[in-house]
CSV table of C-alpha atoms in Angstrom, one decimal:
chain,number,residue,atom,x,y,z
A,1,MET,CA,0.0,0.0,0.0
A,2,SER,CA,1.5,3.3,-1.0
A,3,PRO,CA,1.5,6.4,1.3
A,4,LEU,CA,-1.1,9.0,0.8
A,5,PRO,CA,0.0,12.1,-1.1
A,6,PRO,CA,0.5,15.2,1.0
A,7,LEU,CA,-2.5,17.3,1.6
A,8,PRO,CA,-2.7,20.8,0.1
A,9,ALA,CA,-2.1,23.5,2.7
A,10,ASP,CA,-5.8,24.4,2.9
A,11,ARG,CA,-6.7,20.8,3.7
A,12,ARG,CA,-4.0,20.5,6.4
A,13,ARG,CA,-5.1,23.8,7.9
A,14,GLU,CA,-8.7,22.5,8.0
A,15,ARG,CA,-7.7,19.3,9.6
A,16,THR,CA,-5.6,21.1,12.2
A,17,MET,CA,-8.5,23.5,13.0
A,18,LEU,CA,-11.0,20.6,13.2
A,19,ALA,CA,-8.7,18.7,15.6
A,20,ARG,CA,-8.3,21.9,17.7
A,21,LEU,CA,-12.1,22.4,17.7
A,22,ASP,CA,-12.5,18.8,18.9
A,23,ARG,CA,-10.0,19.3,21.8
A,24,LEU,CA,-11.7,22.5,22.8
A,25,THR,CA,-15.2,20.9,22.7
A,26,GLU,CA,-13.9,18.1,24.9
A,27,ARG,CA,-12.4,20.6,27.4
A,28,LEU,CA,-15.7,22.6,27.4
A,29,GLU,CA,-17.8,19.6,28.1
A,30,ALA,CA,-15.5,18.5,30.9
A,31,ASP,CA,-15.6,22.0,32.4
A,32,GLU,CA,-19.4,22.0,32.2
A,33,ARG,CA,-19.6,18.6,34.0
A,34,ALA,CA,-17.2,19.9,36.7
A,35,LEU,CA,-19.2,23.0,37.1
A,36,VAL,CA,-22.4,21.1,37.6
A,37,GLN,CA,-20.6,18.8,40.2
A,38,LEU,CA,-19.3,21.9,42.0
A,39,ARG,CA,-22.7,23.6,42.0
A,40,ASN,CA,-24.4,20.5,43.4
A,41,THR,CA,-21.7,20.2,46.1
A,42,VAL,CA,-22.0,23.8,47.1
A,43,ASP,CA,-25.7,23.6,47.3
A,44,ALA,CA,-25.5,20.4,49.5
A,45,LEU,CA,-22.9,22.0,51.8
A,46,ALA,CA,-25.0,25.1,52.2
A,47,ARG,CA,-28.1,23.1,53.2
A,48,GLU,CA,-26.1,20.8,55.5
A,49,THR,CA,-24.4,23.7,57.4
A,50,GLY,CA,-27.4,25.7,58.4
A,51,GLY,CA,-30.2,26.0,56.0
A,52,ILE,CA,-28.5,28.3,53.5
A,53,SER,CA,-29.7,28.3,49.9
A,54,VAL,CA,-27.6,29.4,46.9
A,55,CYS,CA,-29.4,31.9,44.7
A,56,HIS,CA,-28.7,33.8,41.5
A,57,PRO,CA,-25.6,35.9,40.8
A,58,CYS,CA,-25.1,39.1,42.8
A,59,ASP,CA,-26.9,42.1,41.3
A,60,ARG,CA,-24.0,44.4,42.1
A,61,CYS,CA,-20.7,42.6,41.5
A,62,GLU,CA,-21.8,39.5,39.5
A,63,GLN,CA,-18.7,37.8,41.0
A,64,SER,CA,-20.5,35.4,43.3
A,65,LEU,CA,-23.9,33.7,43.8
A,66,LEU,CA,-26.0,35.2,46.5
A,67,LEU,CA,-26.6,33.1,49.7
A,68,LEU,CA,-30.1,33.1,51.2
A,69,ARG,CA,-30.5,32.6,54.9
A,70,GLU,CA,-33.3,33.6,57.2
A,71,GLY,CA,-34.8,36.0,54.7
A,72,THR,CA,-31.6,37.8,53.9
A,73,MET,CA,-29.6,37.5,50.7
A,74,TYR,CA,-25.9,38.0,51.0
A,75,CYS,CA,-23.0,38.2,48.6
A,76,PRO,CA,-19.8,36.6,50.0
A,77,HIS,CA,-17.7,38.6,47.5
A,78,CYS,CA,-18.8,42.2,47.8
A,79,HIS,CA,-20.8,41.8,51.0
A,80,TYR,CA,-23.9,43.2,49.4
A,81,ARG,CA,-26.9,42.4,51.7
A,82,ARG,CA,-30.6,42.6,51.0
A,83,SER,CA,-33.6,41.4,53.0
A,84,MET,CA,-36.3,39.5,51.2
């Protein structure tokens, strides 16, 4: 069996880009799975340690999710606090 002829530059570039896209897709899917696992773990820890719920992102800094406890929402990042 004879070796395949070299691919034109455009075909090589396309294969390289497709391979890179496949690697990035795999990384993104792995990161999404890890994020779901982390969110589930944080939610469980919050419930186990005193009836805390994890809410939506902070309205002010958007750097953390708000924690809800006893009718008060609190941002652990910027310390924003709001009663419900």
